[in-house]
Short mmCIF file of C-alpha atoms in Angstrom, two decimals:
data_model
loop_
_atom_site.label_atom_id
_atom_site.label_comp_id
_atom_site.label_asym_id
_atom_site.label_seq_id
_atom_site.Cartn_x
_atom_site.Cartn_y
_atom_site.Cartn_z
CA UNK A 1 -8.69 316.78 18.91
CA UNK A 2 -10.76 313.37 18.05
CA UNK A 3 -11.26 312.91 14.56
CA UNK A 4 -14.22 312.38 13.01
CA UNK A 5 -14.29 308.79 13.35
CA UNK A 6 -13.13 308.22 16.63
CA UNK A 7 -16.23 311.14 18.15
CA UNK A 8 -18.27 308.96 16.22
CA UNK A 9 -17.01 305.57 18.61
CA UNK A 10 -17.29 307.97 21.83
CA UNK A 11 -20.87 308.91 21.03
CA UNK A 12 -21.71 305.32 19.85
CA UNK A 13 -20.40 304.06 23.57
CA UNK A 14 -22.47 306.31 24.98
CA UNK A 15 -25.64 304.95 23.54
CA UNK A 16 -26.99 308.46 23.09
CA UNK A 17 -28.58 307.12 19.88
CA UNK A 18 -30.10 303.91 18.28
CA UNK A 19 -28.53 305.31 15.34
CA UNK A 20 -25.49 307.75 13.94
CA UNK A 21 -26.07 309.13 10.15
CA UNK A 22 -22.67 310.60 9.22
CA UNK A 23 -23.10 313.44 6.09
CA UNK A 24 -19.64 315.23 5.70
CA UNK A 25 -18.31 316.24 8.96
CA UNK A 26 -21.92 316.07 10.78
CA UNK A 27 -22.75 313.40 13.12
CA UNK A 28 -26.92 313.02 13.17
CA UNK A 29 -28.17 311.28 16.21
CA UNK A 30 -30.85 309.47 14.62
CA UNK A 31 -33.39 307.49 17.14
CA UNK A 32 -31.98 309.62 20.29
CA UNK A 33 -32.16 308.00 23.71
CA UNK A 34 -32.64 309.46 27.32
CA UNK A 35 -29.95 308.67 29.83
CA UNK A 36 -32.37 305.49 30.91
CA UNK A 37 -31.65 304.14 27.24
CA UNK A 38 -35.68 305.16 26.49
CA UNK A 39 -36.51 306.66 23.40
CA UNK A 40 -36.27 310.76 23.72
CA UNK A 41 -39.12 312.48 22.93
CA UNK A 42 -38.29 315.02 20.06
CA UNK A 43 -41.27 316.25 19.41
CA UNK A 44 -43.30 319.16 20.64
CA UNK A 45 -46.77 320.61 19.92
CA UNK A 46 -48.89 323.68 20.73
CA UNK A 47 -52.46 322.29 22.19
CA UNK A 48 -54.27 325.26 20.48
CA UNK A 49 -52.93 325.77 16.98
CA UNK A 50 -51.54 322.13 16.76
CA UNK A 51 -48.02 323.33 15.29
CA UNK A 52 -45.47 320.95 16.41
CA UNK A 53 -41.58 321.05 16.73
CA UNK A 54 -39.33 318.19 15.68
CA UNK A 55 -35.70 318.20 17.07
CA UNK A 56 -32.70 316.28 15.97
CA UNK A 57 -29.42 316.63 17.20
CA UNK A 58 -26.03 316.78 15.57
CA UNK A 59 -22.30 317.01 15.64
CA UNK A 60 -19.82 318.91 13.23
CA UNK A 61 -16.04 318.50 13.51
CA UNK A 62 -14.83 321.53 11.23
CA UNK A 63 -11.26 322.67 11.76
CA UNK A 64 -10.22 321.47 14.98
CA UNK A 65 -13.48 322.90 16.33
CA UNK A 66 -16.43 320.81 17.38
CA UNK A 67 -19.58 322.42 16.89
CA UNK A 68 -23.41 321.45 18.22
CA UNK A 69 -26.45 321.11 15.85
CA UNK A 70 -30.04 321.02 16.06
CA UNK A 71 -32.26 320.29 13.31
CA UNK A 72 -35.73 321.77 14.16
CA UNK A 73 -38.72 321.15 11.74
CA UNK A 74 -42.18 323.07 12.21
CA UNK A 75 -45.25 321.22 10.70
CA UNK A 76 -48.59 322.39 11.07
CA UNK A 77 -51.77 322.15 9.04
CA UNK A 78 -51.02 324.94 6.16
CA UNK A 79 -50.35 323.41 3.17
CA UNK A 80 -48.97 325.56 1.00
CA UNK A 81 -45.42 325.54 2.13
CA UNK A 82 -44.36 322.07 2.43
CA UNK A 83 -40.94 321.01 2.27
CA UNK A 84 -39.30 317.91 1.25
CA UNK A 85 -35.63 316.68 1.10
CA UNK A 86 -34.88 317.92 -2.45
CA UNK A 87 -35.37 321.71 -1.33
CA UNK A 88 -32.49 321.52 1.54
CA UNK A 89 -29.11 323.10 0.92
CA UNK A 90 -25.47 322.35 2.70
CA UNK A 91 -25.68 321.20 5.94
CA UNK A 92 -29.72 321.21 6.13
CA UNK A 93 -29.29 317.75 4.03
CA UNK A 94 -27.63 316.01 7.11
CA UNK A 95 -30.92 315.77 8.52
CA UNK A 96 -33.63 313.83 7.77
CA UNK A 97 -37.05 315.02 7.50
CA UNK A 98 -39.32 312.35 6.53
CA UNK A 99 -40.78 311.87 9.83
CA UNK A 100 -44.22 310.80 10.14
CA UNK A 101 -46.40 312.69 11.71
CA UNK A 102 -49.22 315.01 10.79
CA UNK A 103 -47.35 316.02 7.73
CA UNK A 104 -44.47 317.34 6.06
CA UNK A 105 -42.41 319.97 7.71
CA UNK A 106 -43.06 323.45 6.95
CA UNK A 107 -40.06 325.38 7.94
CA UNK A 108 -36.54 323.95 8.70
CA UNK A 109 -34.07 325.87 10.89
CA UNK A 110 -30.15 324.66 11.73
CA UNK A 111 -29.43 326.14 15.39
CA UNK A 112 -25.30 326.14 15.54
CA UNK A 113 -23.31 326.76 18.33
CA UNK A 114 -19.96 326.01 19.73
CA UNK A 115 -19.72 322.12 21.50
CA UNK A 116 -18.58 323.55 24.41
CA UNK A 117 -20.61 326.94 24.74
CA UNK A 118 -22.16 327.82 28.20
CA UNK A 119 -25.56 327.78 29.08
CA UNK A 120 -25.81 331.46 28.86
CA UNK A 121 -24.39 331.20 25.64
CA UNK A 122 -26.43 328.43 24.31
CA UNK A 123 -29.76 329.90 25.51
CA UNK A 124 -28.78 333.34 23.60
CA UNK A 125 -27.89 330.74 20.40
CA UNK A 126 -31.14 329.58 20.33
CA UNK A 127 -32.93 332.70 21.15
CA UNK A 128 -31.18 334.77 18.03
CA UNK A 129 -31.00 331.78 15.95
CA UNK A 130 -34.72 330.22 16.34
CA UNK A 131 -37.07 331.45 18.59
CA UNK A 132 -36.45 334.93 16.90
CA UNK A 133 -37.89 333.55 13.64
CA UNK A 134 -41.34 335.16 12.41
CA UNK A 135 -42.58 331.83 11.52
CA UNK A 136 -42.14 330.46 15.50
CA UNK A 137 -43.55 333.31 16.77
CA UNK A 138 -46.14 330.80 17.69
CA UNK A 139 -44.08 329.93 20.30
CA UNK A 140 -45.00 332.76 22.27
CA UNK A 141 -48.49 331.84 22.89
CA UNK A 142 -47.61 328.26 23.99
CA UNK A 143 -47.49 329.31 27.94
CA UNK A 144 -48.59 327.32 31.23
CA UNK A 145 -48.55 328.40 34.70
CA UNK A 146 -46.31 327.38 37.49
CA UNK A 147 -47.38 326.81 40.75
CA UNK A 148 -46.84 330.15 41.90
CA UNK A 149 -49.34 331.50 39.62
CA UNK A 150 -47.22 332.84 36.65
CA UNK A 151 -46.89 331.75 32.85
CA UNK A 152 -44.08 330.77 31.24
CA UNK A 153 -43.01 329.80 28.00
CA UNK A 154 -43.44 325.66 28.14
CA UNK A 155 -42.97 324.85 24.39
CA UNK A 156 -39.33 327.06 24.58
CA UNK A 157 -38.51 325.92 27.62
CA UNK A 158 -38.86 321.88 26.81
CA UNK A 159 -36.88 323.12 23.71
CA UNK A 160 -34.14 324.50 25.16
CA UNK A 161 -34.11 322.12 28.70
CA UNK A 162 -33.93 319.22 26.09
CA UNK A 163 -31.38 320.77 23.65
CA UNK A 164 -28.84 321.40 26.64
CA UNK A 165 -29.66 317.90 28.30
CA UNK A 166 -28.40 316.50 25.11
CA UNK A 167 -25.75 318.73 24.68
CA UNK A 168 -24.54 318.28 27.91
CA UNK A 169 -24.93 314.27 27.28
CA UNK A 170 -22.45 314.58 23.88
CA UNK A 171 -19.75 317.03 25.80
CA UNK A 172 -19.96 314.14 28.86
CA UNK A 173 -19.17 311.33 26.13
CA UNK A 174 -16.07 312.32 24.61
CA UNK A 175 -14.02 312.87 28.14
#
């Protein structure tokens, strides 16, 4: 098992990210890159109700386990529940959540799942552990339709095609 240090040198190699925040035992790719060494778009938003999704990805090494992370934020344009970085507990704190864009975030969510979980099993991690959530429900009315004539989900799908991508990418950098 790599400790904590040396995952941080494998992902570093890698140049998965401009940037890795350590916080404890979490790894936060800050400034994530595509496999072209481009910036990564982490951001997401619903053309109708203009709610968007911020992702940020993360690694914890907890007893001899290595576990996968994303940090999603959901801003939109109600006020009333704003968060900052003061009201986040544990492991929330690892991430960062000043970004600048419309405004604060509204909700915050930690998605948590094993390093090296299947796709099946990741996809039924993020189903049960954010696009389950009342607030998201949003999500549901954020469809598009394929060339054969049928919607599908868009918003969940660049979620979870871009969550895997990148957990793929950190699994690939440590052999």
């Amino acid at each position: 098992m790599l400790s904590l240090e040396s995952l941080k040198q494998h992902l570093e190699r890698a140049h998965i990210a401009g940037h890795i925040y350590q916080h404890h035992q979490i790894l936060v790719l800050q400034e994530p890159f595509t496999e072209n060494g481009s910036a990564l778009n982490i951001f997401v938003q619903h053309e109708l109700t203009a709610d968007q999704i911020g992702l940020q990805f993360a690694v914890e090494h907890t007893d001899q386990k290595l576990k996968f992370l994303i940090g999603v934020t959901h801003s939109n344009q109600d006020h009333r529940s704003e968060i900052s970085i003061g009201h986040l507990k544990g492991n929330q704190k690892a991430f960062n959540l000043c970004y600048a864009f419309y405004n604060y975030p509204k909700h915050f969510f930690v998605v948590e799942t094993d390093l090296y979980a299947n796709a099946e099993q990741f996809k039924d991690c993020l189903e049960k552990q954010l696009f389950s959530q009342p607030e998201l429900s949003f999500l549901d009315t954020a469809t598009k339709v394929n060339p054969m004539g049928q919607n599908y989900p868009w918003m969940k799908d660049y979620i979870a095609q871009l969550s895997l991508e990148m957990k793929v990418r950190i699994q690939t950098s440590l052999m």
